[in-house]
């Protein structure tokens, strides 16, 4: 059965809810989530929201910290908007009754995280800020918003000439297909952390929004920039969840198994160095056969300050009283994504992207800690303002693009999720080389890349669609990582160890038609054809 709305939002994290809140109350809005409304990365976010609310702090300094951490690979104007509109959005949230953590004298309790030059991280419920923020917005969700759980949006419905997105198709676990139509389709489906074996993300974060937009013909930018969080709880060869950077902000120190501090000689900010530097150092120490621990013995009242981390450790039988938490890095955040303008418009008419799914240009080559919930607040609001200002055009549903062939369940079933995760980590993980990337790309092409982008997915079950999407994301990341012959931010090539002047300002843009290097002094023409 088909459904019609004014706005369809795919995803249920902070960006999605902020957008829903600010859309005009006369719009019928549908939020689609493939799992449950609370199963988002935002919900489990332990970090806070970076915002300039202290008189001693400044927008200029927040912008500078963001640019420095991301190695000056940003859309600088967007970073200015993020910092200044972000401060306003946080104040607005507080004015709506959102309760933030405060000092005994009532002043906001402001935390410090890696690469921030000032205390500017607000928290709510300590390290449960994501949950508190999402719950705050859910409690106040306007009546014009319908939430549909357990349906995975898997394909954009396009006009016959493929220029316009008219709706999305969804599938539930029983294989039932539904069509949702709206003049505005928003992808807010998070990143692709689950394509790696170690991740802080929900296992459902399989890059769905990015793969859908890519298949619909939208531009995808700078997928090579994947942030690895330095500290995930590491037990018996597997990661079990995030140990917030705020723990290091409160005095936690990284030590090897002999108790030697590993960051002291590496960076002036030591344990609070930018994430790519800390993650790399932990990775190398572990590769040299030594375990790494977060020493929390100097942090008073740890359990009170970090209830989520404490519960995670207890669940995994790591005693907080011993003061040493075993850690390893894992995929955390994708700086690249669907190319958008300042409002969240993609290159396909009627299709929008916000939050981690989008490449808005605010994170550069490496995101500054606690700027992502902020991005959700700012760009959710910006897109709402944009959509509220549009007059919906009449669209003809019958003239839709159709795939000539349908991909078969049998073909997708041959893809292995675990195998892909291991291979993606080896080729496009913390350390990359030309040789590993090229061989991974050949492997993905042999597995059927052309089919994944050119066939319809109606015949596939959800599990197989997710695998196809994971493979597409792995391909986009690996190809961009192969082309960028330098190291910048989170993209570390051992065969090109430094930042290269001739790569400064250049973006790698992919569509189903091919791949371009854009920006810098000269824009090169298409240099490789996908389809
Ligand atoms: C953390 O708490 O360490 C994560 C925060 C973030 O990624 O912004």
Coordinates of C-alpha atoms and ligand atoms in Angstrom, one line a residue:
X1 CA 0.0 0.0 0.0
X2 CA 1.4 3.4 -1.0
X3 CA 1.6 6.3 1.4
X4 CA 1.9 10.1 0.7
X5 CA 3.5 12.7 3.0
X6 CA 4.9 16.2 2.7
X7 CA 8.3 15.2 4.1
X8 CA 9.9 11.7 4.5
X9 CA 12.8 11.4 6.8
X10 CA 15.0 8.2 6.6
X11 CA 16.7 7.8 10.0
X12 CA 15.9 8.6 13.6
X13 CA 19.0 10.3 15.1
X14 CA 19.5 13.8 16.3
X15 CA 19.6 15.5 12.9
X16 CA 16.3 13.7 11.9
X17 CA 14.5 14.7 15.1
X18 CA 15.7 18.3 15.0
X19 CA 14.5 18.6 11.4
X20 CA 11.1 17.0 12.3
X21 CA 10.7 19.5 15.2
X22 CA 11.3 22.6 13.1
X23 CA 9.2 21.6 10.0
X24 CA 6.0 23.5 9.6
X25 CA 3.3 22.0 11.7
X26 CA 0.9 21.8 8.7
X27 CA 3.3 19.3 7.0
X28 CA 2.6 15.6 7.3
X29 CA 6.0 14.2 8.2
X30 CA 7.0 10.5 8.2
X31 CA 10.1 9.2 10.0
X32 CA 11.2 5.8 8.7
X33 CA 13.6 3.7 10.7
X34 CA 14.7 0.2 9.9
X35 CA 14.9 -0.8 13.6
X36 CA 13.5 1.1 16.5
X37 CA 13.3 4.8 17.1
X38 CA 15.9 4.7 19.9
X39 CA 18.4 2.5 18.0
X40 CA 20.5 5.3 16.5
X41 CA 24.2 6.4 16.9
X42 CA 22.9 9.6 18.5
X43 CA 21.2 7.7 21.2
X44 CA 24.4 6.0 22.3
X45 CA 26.6 9.1 21.9
X46 CA 28.7 9.6 25.1
X47 CA 30.4 12.8 24.0
X48 CA 28.5 16.0 24.5
X49 CA 27.7 19.0 22.3
X50 CA 30.5 21.4 21.6
X51 CA 29.2 25.0 21.9
X52 CA 30.5 28.4 22.7
X53 CA 28.4 29.4 25.7
X54 CA 31.2 30.5 28.1
X55 CA 32.0 34.2 28.0
X56 CA 35.7 33.4 28.0
X57 CA 35.3 31.3 24.8
X58 CA 34.8 32.5 21.3
X59 CA 33.4 31.4 18.0
X60 CA 36.7 32.2 16.4
X61 CA 38.5 29.7 18.7
X62 CA 35.9 27.0 18.1
X63 CA 36.3 27.5 14.3
X64 CA 40.1 27.4 14.6
X65 CA 40.0 24.2 16.6
X66 CA 37.7 22.6 14.1
X67 CA 39.8 23.6 11.1
X68 CA 43.0 22.5 12.8
X69 CA 41.7 19.1 13.8
X70 CA 40.3 18.6 10.2
X71 CA 43.6 19.7 8.6
X72 CA 42.0 22.7 6.8
X73 CA 40.0 20.5 4.4
X74 CA 36.7 22.2 5.2
X75 CA 34.2 24.5 3.6
X76 CA 35.3 27.3 5.9
X77 CA 32.1 29.3 5.7
X78 CA 30.1 26.2 6.8
X79 CA 32.4 25.8 9.9
X80 CA 31.6 29.4 10.8
X81 CA 27.9 28.6 10.5
X82 CA 28.3 25.5 12.6
X83 CA 30.0 27.3 15.4
X84 CA 27.8 30.4 15.5
X85 CA 24.4 28.8 14.7
X86 CA 25.4 25.9 16.9
X87 CA 25.8 28.1 20.0
X88 CA 22.3 29.5 19.2
X89 CA 20.8 26.0 18.7
X90 CA 22.1 24.8 22.1
X91 CA 20.8 27.9 23.9
X92 CA 17.4 27.3 22.2
X93 CA 17.5 23.6 23.4
X94 CA 18.2 24.8 26.9
X95 CA 15.4 27.3 26.7
X96 CA 13.0 24.5 25.7
X97 CA 13.7 22.8 29.0
X98 CA 16.7 20.6 28.1
X99 CA 18.6 20.1 31.3
X100 CA 22.4 20.3 31.1
X101 CA 24.9 19.2 33.7
X102 CA 25.9 22.2 36.0
X103 CA 28.4 23.0 38.6
X104 CA 27.4 23.5 42.3
X105 CA 27.0 27.3 41.6
X106 CA 24.6 26.6 38.8
X107 CA 27.0 27.5 36.0
X108 CA 27.1 25.0 33.0
X109 CA 29.7 22.3 33.7
X110 CA 31.8 22.5 30.6
X111 CA 34.0 19.5 29.6
X112 CA 37.2 19.3 27.6
X113 CA 37.9 16.9 24.8
X114 CA 40.7 16.2 22.3
X115 CA 42.0 19.1 20.2
X116 CA 39.7 21.7 21.9
X117 CA 41.5 24.7 23.2
X118 CA 38.8 25.6 25.7
X119 CA 36.3 23.8 27.9
X120 CA 33.1 24.0 25.7
X121 CA 31.5 20.5 25.8
X122 CA 28.1 20.5 27.4
X123 CA 26.7 17.3 28.8
X124 CA 23.4 16.1 30.0
X125 CA 23.4 13.0 32.3
X126 CA 27.2 12.9 32.1
X127 CA 28.2 10.5 29.4
X128 CA 24.6 9.8 28.4
X129 CA 24.2 13.1 26.5
X130 CA 23.0 11.4 23.3
X131 CA 20.2 9.6 25.1
X132 CA 19.1 12.6 27.1
X133 CA 19.0 14.8 24.0
X134 CA 17.1 12.3 21.9
X135 CA 14.6 11.6 24.7
X136 CA 14.1 15.4 25.2
X137 CA 13.2 15.8 21.5
X138 CA 11.1 12.6 21.4
X139 CA 9.0 13.7 24.4
X140 CA 8.1 16.9 22.6
X141 CA 7.6 15.5 19.1
X142 CA 4.8 17.4 17.4
X143 CA 1.6 15.5 16.4
X144 CA 2.2 16.0 12.7
X145 CA 5.1 13.5 12.8
X146 CA 4.5 9.8 12.3
X147 CA 7.2 7.3 13.2
X148 CA 7.3 4.0 11.3
X149 CA 9.7 1.4 12.8
X150 CA 10.9 -1.8 11.3
X151 CA 10.9 -0.7 7.7
X152 CA 14.2 -0.3 5.8
X153 CA 14.2 2.4 3.1
X154 CA 16.3 0.8 0.4
X155 CA 15.7 2.6 -2.9
X156 CA 14.9 6.1 -4.1
X157 CA 12.0 6.3 -6.5
X158 CA 13.2 8.5 -9.3
X159 CA 11.5 10.4 -12.1
X160 CA 11.8 8.7 -15.5
X161 CA 14.7 11.1 -16.5
X162 CA 16.4 10.3 -13.1
X163 CA 16.6 14.0 -12.2
X164 CA 14.2 14.1 -9.3
X165 CA 13.6 11.9 -6.3
X166 CA 9.8 11.3 -5.8
X167 CA 9.8 8.9 -2.9
X168 CA 11.4 5.8 -1.4
X169 CA 10.7 2.1 -1.3
X170 CA 10.8 0.3 2.0
X171 CA 10.9 -3.4 3.0
X172 CA 10.1 -5.0 6.3
X173 CA 11.6 -8.3 7.7
X174 CA 8.8 -10.3 6.0
X175 CA 9.8 -8.9 2.7
X176 CA 6.7 -6.6 2.2
X177 CA 7.5 -3.7 0.0
X178 CA 5.9 -0.2 0.5
X179 CA 6.2 3.0 -1.5
X180 CA 6.3 6.4 0.3
X181 CA 5.9 9.5 -1.9
X182 CA 6.7 13.1 -0.9
X183 CA 8.1 16.2 -2.5
X184 CA 11.0 16.2 0.0
X185 CA 12.9 13.0 0.8
X186 CA 15.6 13.4 3.5
X187 CA 18.4 10.9 4.2
X188 CA 19.5 11.2 7.8
X189 CA 20.6 7.5 8.2
X190 CA 24.0 8.0 9.8
X191 CA 27.4 6.7 8.6
X192 CA 28.9 3.4 7.7
X193 CA 30.8 2.3 10.8
X194 CA 29.6 -1.2 10.6
X195 CA 31.6 -2.0 7.5
X196 CA 34.6 -2.3 9.9
X197 CA 35.1 -5.2 12.4
X198 CA 35.7 -2.8 15.3
X199 CA 33.3 0.1 15.7
X200 CA 31.6 2.3 18.2
X201 CA 28.6 2.4 15.9
X202 CA 25.3 0.5 16.1
X203 CA 25.7 -2.7 14.0
X204 CA 22.9 -1.4 11.8
X205 CA 25.0 1.5 10.5
X206 CA 25.7 0.0 7.1
X207 CA 25.9 3.2 5.0
X208 CA 22.3 2.8 3.7
X209 CA 21.7 6.5 3.0
X210 CA 25.0 6.9 1.1
X211 CA 24.4 3.8 -1.0
X212 CA 20.8 4.8 -1.8
X213 CA 21.9 8.3 -2.8
X214 CA 24.8 7.0 -4.9
X215 CA 22.6 4.5 -6.7
X216 CA 20.1 7.4 -7.4
X217 CA 22.9 9.3 -9.1
X218 CA 23.8 11.8 -6.3
X219 CA 27.3 13.0 -5.8
X220 CA 29.3 11.5 -2.9
X221 CA 32.3 13.4 -1.6
X222 CA 35.5 12.5 0.2
X223 CA 34.7 9.0 1.4
X224 CA 38.4 8.3 2.3
X225 CA 38.0 10.3 5.5
X226 CA 36.9 7.8 8.2
X227 CA 37.6 8.6 11.8
X228 CA 38.8 5.9 14.1
X229 CA 38.1 6.6 17.8
X230 CA 41.2 5.8 19.9
X231 CA 39.4 4.1 22.8
X232 CA 36.9 1.3 22.5
X233 CA 36.7 -1.2 25.3
X234 CA 38.7 -4.2 24.0
X235 CA 38.1 -7.7 25.5
X236 CA 39.1 -11.1 24.1
X237 CA 40.0 -9.8 20.6
X238 CA 36.7 -7.8 20.2
X239 CA 35.6 -4.2 20.9
X240 CA 32.6 -3.8 23.1
X241 CA 31.6 -0.1 23.0
X242 CA 33.0 3.4 23.4
X243 CA 35.1 4.8 26.2
X244 CA 34.4 8.5 25.8
X245 CA 37.2 10.9 25.1
X246 CA 35.8 12.9 28.0
X247 CA 37.6 10.3 30.2
X248 CA 40.9 11.6 28.9
X249 CA 39.6 15.1 29.3
X250 CA 39.0 14.3 33.0
X251 CA 42.6 13.0 33.4
X252 CA 42.6 9.5 32.0
X253 CA 46.0 8.5 30.5
X254 CA 46.9 6.0 27.8
X255 CA 49.6 3.5 29.0
X256 CA 51.1 0.3 27.6
X257 CA 51.1 -2.9 29.5
X258 CA 54.3 -1.8 31.3
X259 CA 52.6 1.3 32.5
X260 CA 54.5 3.6 30.2
X261 CA 52.6 6.6 28.9
X262 CA 52.3 6.3 25.2
X263 CA 51.3 9.8 24.2
X264 CA 53.7 11.9 26.2
X265 CA 56.4 12.3 23.5
X266 CA 54.1 12.2 20.5
X267 CA 52.1 15.4 20.6
X268 CA 52.1 18.6 22.7
X269 CA 48.4 17.9 23.6
X270 CA 49.5 14.4 24.8
X271 CA 46.4 12.2 25.5
X272 CA 44.2 14.9 24.1
X273 CA 45.9 15.1 20.7
X274 CA 43.6 14.9 17.6
X275 CA 42.0 11.5 17.3
X276 CA 43.9 10.3 14.2
X277 CA 47.2 10.8 16.0
X278 CA 46.0 9.1 19.2
X279 CA 44.3 6.2 17.3
X280 CA 47.4 5.7 15.1
X281 CA 49.7 5.5 18.2
X282 CA 47.5 3.0 20.0
X283 CA 47.3 1.0 16.7
X284 CA 51.1 0.9 16.4
X285 CA 51.7 0.0 20.0
X286 CA 49.3 -2.9 19.7
X287 CA 50.8 -3.9 16.3
X288 CA 54.1 -4.1 18.2
X289 CA 52.6 -6.7 20.5
X290 CA 51.8 -4.5 23.5
X291 CA 48.3 -4.1 25.0
X292 CA 47.1 -0.6 25.7
X293 CA 45.1 0.6 28.7
X294 CA 43.3 3.8 29.8
X295 CA 44.6 4.5 33.3
X296 CA 41.7 6.2 35.2
X297 CA 43.2 6.0 38.7
X298 CA 43.6 9.8 38.9
X299 CA 39.9 10.5 38.2
X300 CA 37.9 11.1 41.4
X301 CA 34.2 9.9 41.5
X302 CA 34.7 8.1 38.2
X303 CA 31.4 6.1 38.5
X304 CA 29.4 9.3 39.1
X305 CA 31.0 11.2 36.3
X306 CA 30.9 8.3 33.7
X307 CA 27.8 6.1 34.5
X308 CA 27.6 4.8 30.9
X309 CA 31.3 3.8 30.7
X310 CA 31.0 2.3 34.2
X311 CA 28.0 0.2 33.2
X312 CA 29.8 -0.9 30.0
X313 CA 32.9 -2.0 32.0
X314 CA 30.8 -3.8 34.6
X315 CA 28.8 -5.7 31.9
X316 CA 32.1 -6.9 30.5
X317 CA 33.7 -7.8 33.9
X318 CA 36.3 -5.0 33.8
X319 CA 36.6 -3.7 37.4
X320 CA 36.6 0.1 37.6
X321 CA 38.3 -0.2 41.0
X322 CA 41.5 -1.5 39.3
X323 CA 41.7 1.7 37.3
X324 CA 42.9 0.2 34.0
X325 CA 40.5 -0.2 31.1
X326 CA 41.8 -2.2 28.1
X327 CA 41.3 -0.3 24.8
X328 CA 41.8 -0.4 21.0
X329 CA 40.7 1.9 18.2
X330 CA 37.6 1.4 16.1
X331 CA 35.7 3.1 13.3
X332 CA 33.7 6.0 14.7
X333 CA 32.6 8.6 12.2
X334 CA 32.5 9.2 8.5
X335 CA 33.6 12.7 7.5
X336 CA 32.7 12.1 3.8
X337 CA 29.2 11.4 2.6
X338 CA 26.4 12.7 0.2
X339 CA 27.5 16.1 -1.2
X340 CA 25.1 18.8 0.1
X341 CA 24.9 22.6 0.0
X342 CA 24.4 24.7 3.1
X343 CA 20.7 23.8 3.2
X344 CA 21.2 20.0 2.9
X345 CA 20.2 19.8 -0.8
X346 CA 21.9 17.0 -2.7
X347 CA 22.6 17.0 -6.5
X348 CA 19.3 15.1 -7.1
X349 CA 16.2 17.4 -7.0
X350 CA 13.9 16.6 -4.0
X351 CA 16.6 14.6 -2.2
X352 CA 18.3 16.0 0.9
X353 CA 20.9 14.7 3.4
X354 CA 21.8 15.8 6.9
X355 CA 24.0 14.6 9.8
X356 CA 26.7 12.0 9.3
X357 CA 25.1 10.7 6.0
X358 CA 25.9 14.1 4.5
X359 CA 29.1 15.8 3.4
X360 CA 28.4 19.3 4.5
X361 CA 32.1 20.3 4.6
X362 CA 32.2 21.0 8.3
X363 CA 34.5 18.2 9.5
X364 CA 37.3 18.4 7.0
X365 CA 39.7 15.4 7.1
X366 CA 39.0 14.7 10.7
X367 CA 36.1 15.7 12.9
X368 CA 36.6 17.6 16.1
X369 CA 35.1 15.8 19.1
X370 CA 31.5 16.7 20.0
X371 CA 30.9 18.6 16.7
X372 CA 28.6 15.9 15.4
X373 CA 25.6 16.3 17.7
X374 CA 26.1 20.0 17.0
X375 CA 26.0 19.4 13.2
X376 CA 22.7 17.5 13.7
X377 CA 21.2 20.4 15.5
X378 CA 22.4 23.0 13.1
X379 CA 21.7 21.3 9.8
X380 CA 18.4 19.8 11.0
X381 CA 17.3 23.3 11.7
X382 CA 18.7 24.7 8.4
X383 CA 17.0 22.1 6.3
X384 CA 13.7 22.7 8.1
X385 CA 13.9 26.4 7.3
X386 CA 14.7 25.6 3.6
X387 CA 11.8 23.1 3.2
X388 CA 9.4 25.4 5.0
X389 CA 10.2 28.1 2.4
X390 CA 9.4 25.9 -0.6
X391 CA 6.2 25.6 -2.5
X392 CA 5.7 21.9 -3.2
X393 CA 5.6 21.1 -6.9
X394 CA 3.1 18.7 -8.3
X395 CA 5.0 15.5 -9.3
X396 CA 3.8 12.8 -11.6
X397 CA 4.2 9.4 -9.9
X398 CA 3.5 7.3 -13.0
X399 CA 6.6 8.5 -14.8
X400 CA 9.2 6.7 -12.7
X401 CA 12.6 5.2 -13.5
X402 CA 12.7 1.4 -13.3
X403 CA 15.8 -0.9 -13.1
X404 CA 15.9 -3.3 -16.1
X405 CA 17.1 -6.2 -14.0
X406 CA 16.5 -7.2 -10.4
X407 CA 19.4 -8.5 -8.4
X408 CA 18.9 -12.0 -7.1
X409 CA 19.0 -13.0 -3.4
X410 CA 21.3 -15.9 -4.4
X411 CA 23.9 -13.4 -5.7
X412 CA 23.8 -11.2 -2.6
X413 CA 23.8 -14.1 -0.2
X414 CA 27.2 -15.0 -1.6
X415 CA 28.6 -11.8 -0.1
X416 CA 29.9 -12.2 3.5
X417 CA 29.6 -9.4 6.0
X418 CA 32.5 -10.6 8.2
X419 CA 34.8 -11.1 5.2
X420 CA 34.0 -7.6 4.0
X421 CA 34.7 -6.1 7.4
X422 CA 38.1 -7.8 7.7
X423 CA 39.1 -6.9 4.2
X424 CA 37.9 -3.3 4.6
X425 CA 39.9 -2.9 7.8
X426 CA 43.0 -4.3 6.1
X427 CA 42.8 -2.1 3.1
X428 CA 41.0 1.0 4.2
X429 CA 41.5 1.0 8.0
X430 CA 43.8 3.2 10.1
X431 CA 46.8 2.6 7.7
X432 CA 46.4 2.4 3.9
X433 CA 48.7 1.5 1.0
X434 CA 48.3 1.6 -2.7
X435 CA 48.8 -2.2 -2.9
X436 CA 46.2 -3.1 -0.3
X437 CA 43.7 -0.6 -1.6
X438 CA 44.1 -1.7 -5.3
X439 CA 43.7 -5.4 -4.4
X440 CA 40.6 -4.7 -2.3
X441 CA 39.0 -2.7 -5.1
X442 CA 39.7 -5.6 -7.6
X443 CA 38.1 -8.0 -5.1
X444 CA 35.0 -5.8 -4.8
X445 CA 34.8 -5.5 -8.6
X446 CA 35.0 -9.3 -9.0
X447 CA 32.3 -9.7 -6.5
X448 CA 29.9 -7.7 -8.7
X449 CA 30.2 -3.9 -8.1
X450 CA 28.4 -3.2 -11.5
X451 CA 25.4 -5.3 -10.5
X452 CA 25.1 -3.5 -7.1
X453 CA 24.8 -0.1 -8.8
X454 CA 22.8 -1.1 -11.8
X455 CA 20.2 -3.6 -10.6
X456 CA 17.0 -3.2 -8.7
X457 CA 16.9 -4.6 -5.2
X458 CA 13.2 -5.6 -4.8
X459 CA 14.0 -9.3 -4.7
X460 CA 16.6 -9.0 -1.9
X461 CA 15.8 -9.5 1.8
X462 CA 16.9 -6.8 4.3
X463 CA 20.0 -8.7 5.3
X464 CA 21.2 -9.0 1.7
X465 CA 20.4 -5.4 0.9
X466 CA 22.6 -4.4 3.9
X467 CA 25.4 -6.5 2.6
X468 CA 25.2 -4.9 -0.8
X469 CA 25.2 -1.4 0.8
X470 CA 28.2 -2.3 2.9
X471 CA 30.1 -3.4 -0.2
X472 CA 29.2 -0.2 -2.0
X473 CA 30.4 1.9 0.9
X474 CA 33.6 -0.1 1.1
X475 CA 34.2 0.5 -2.6
X476 CA 33.6 4.2 -2.4
X477 CA 35.9 4.6 0.6
X478 CA 38.7 2.4 -0.9
X479 CA 38.6 4.1 -4.3
X480 CA 38.8 7.6 -2.8
X481 CA 41.6 6.4 -0.5
X482 CA 43.5 5.0 -3.4
X483 CA 43.3 8.2 -5.4
X484 CA 44.3 10.6 -2.5
X485 CA 48.0 10.2 -2.7
X486 CA 48.9 11.9 0.6
X487 CA 48.2 11.6 4.3
X488 CA 45.7 14.1 5.7
X489 CA 43.8 13.9 8.9
X490 CA 42.2 10.5 9.3
X491 CA 43.5 9.3 5.9
X492 CA 46.9 7.8 6.5
X493 CA 48.9 6.4 3.6
X494 CA 52.2 4.8 4.6
X495 CA 53.4 5.2 0.9
X496 CA 52.5 9.0 1.0
X497 CA 53.3 9.9 4.6
X498 CA 52.8 13.7 4.5
X499 CA 50.2 16.3 3.5
X500 CA 50.8 17.3 -0.1
X501 CA 50.5 20.9 -1.2
X502 CA 49.0 19.9 -4.5
X503 CA 46.2 17.9 -2.7
X504 CA 45.2 20.9 -0.6
X505 CA 41.6 21.9 -1.1
X506 CA 40.9 19.0 -3.5
X507 CA 37.9 16.8 -3.1
X508 CA 37.2 13.4 -4.5
X509 CA 33.7 13.3 -5.9
X510 CA 32.0 10.0 -7.0
X511 CA 28.8 9.3 -8.9
X512 CA 27.5 6.2 -10.7
X513 CA 29.0 7.8 -13.8
X514 CA 32.6 8.0 -12.5
X515 CA 34.9 9.8 -10.2
X516 CA 36.3 13.4 -10.3
X517 CA 39.0 15.3 -8.4
X518 CA 37.4 18.7 -7.8
X519 CA 38.9 21.9 -6.4
X520 CA 42.4 23.0 -5.9
X521 CA 43.9 24.9 -8.8
X522 CA 42.6 22.8 -11.7
X523 CA 39.5 20.6 -11.8
X524 CA 40.4 17.4 -13.6
X525 CA 38.0 15.7 -15.9
X526 CA 36.6 12.3 -15.2
X527 CA 39.5 10.0 -14.7
X528 CA 37.7 6.7 -14.1
X529 CA 34.3 5.4 -15.2
X530 CA 32.2 3.2 -12.9
X531 CA 29.3 2.2 -15.0
Ligands
LIG1 C1 33.5 10.6 22.8 O1 32.8 10.7 23.7 O2 34.7 10.3 22.9 C2 32.9 10.7 21.4 C3 32.5 12.0 21.2 C4 32.5 12.4 19.7 O3 32.9 11.6 18.9 O4 32.2 13.5 19.4

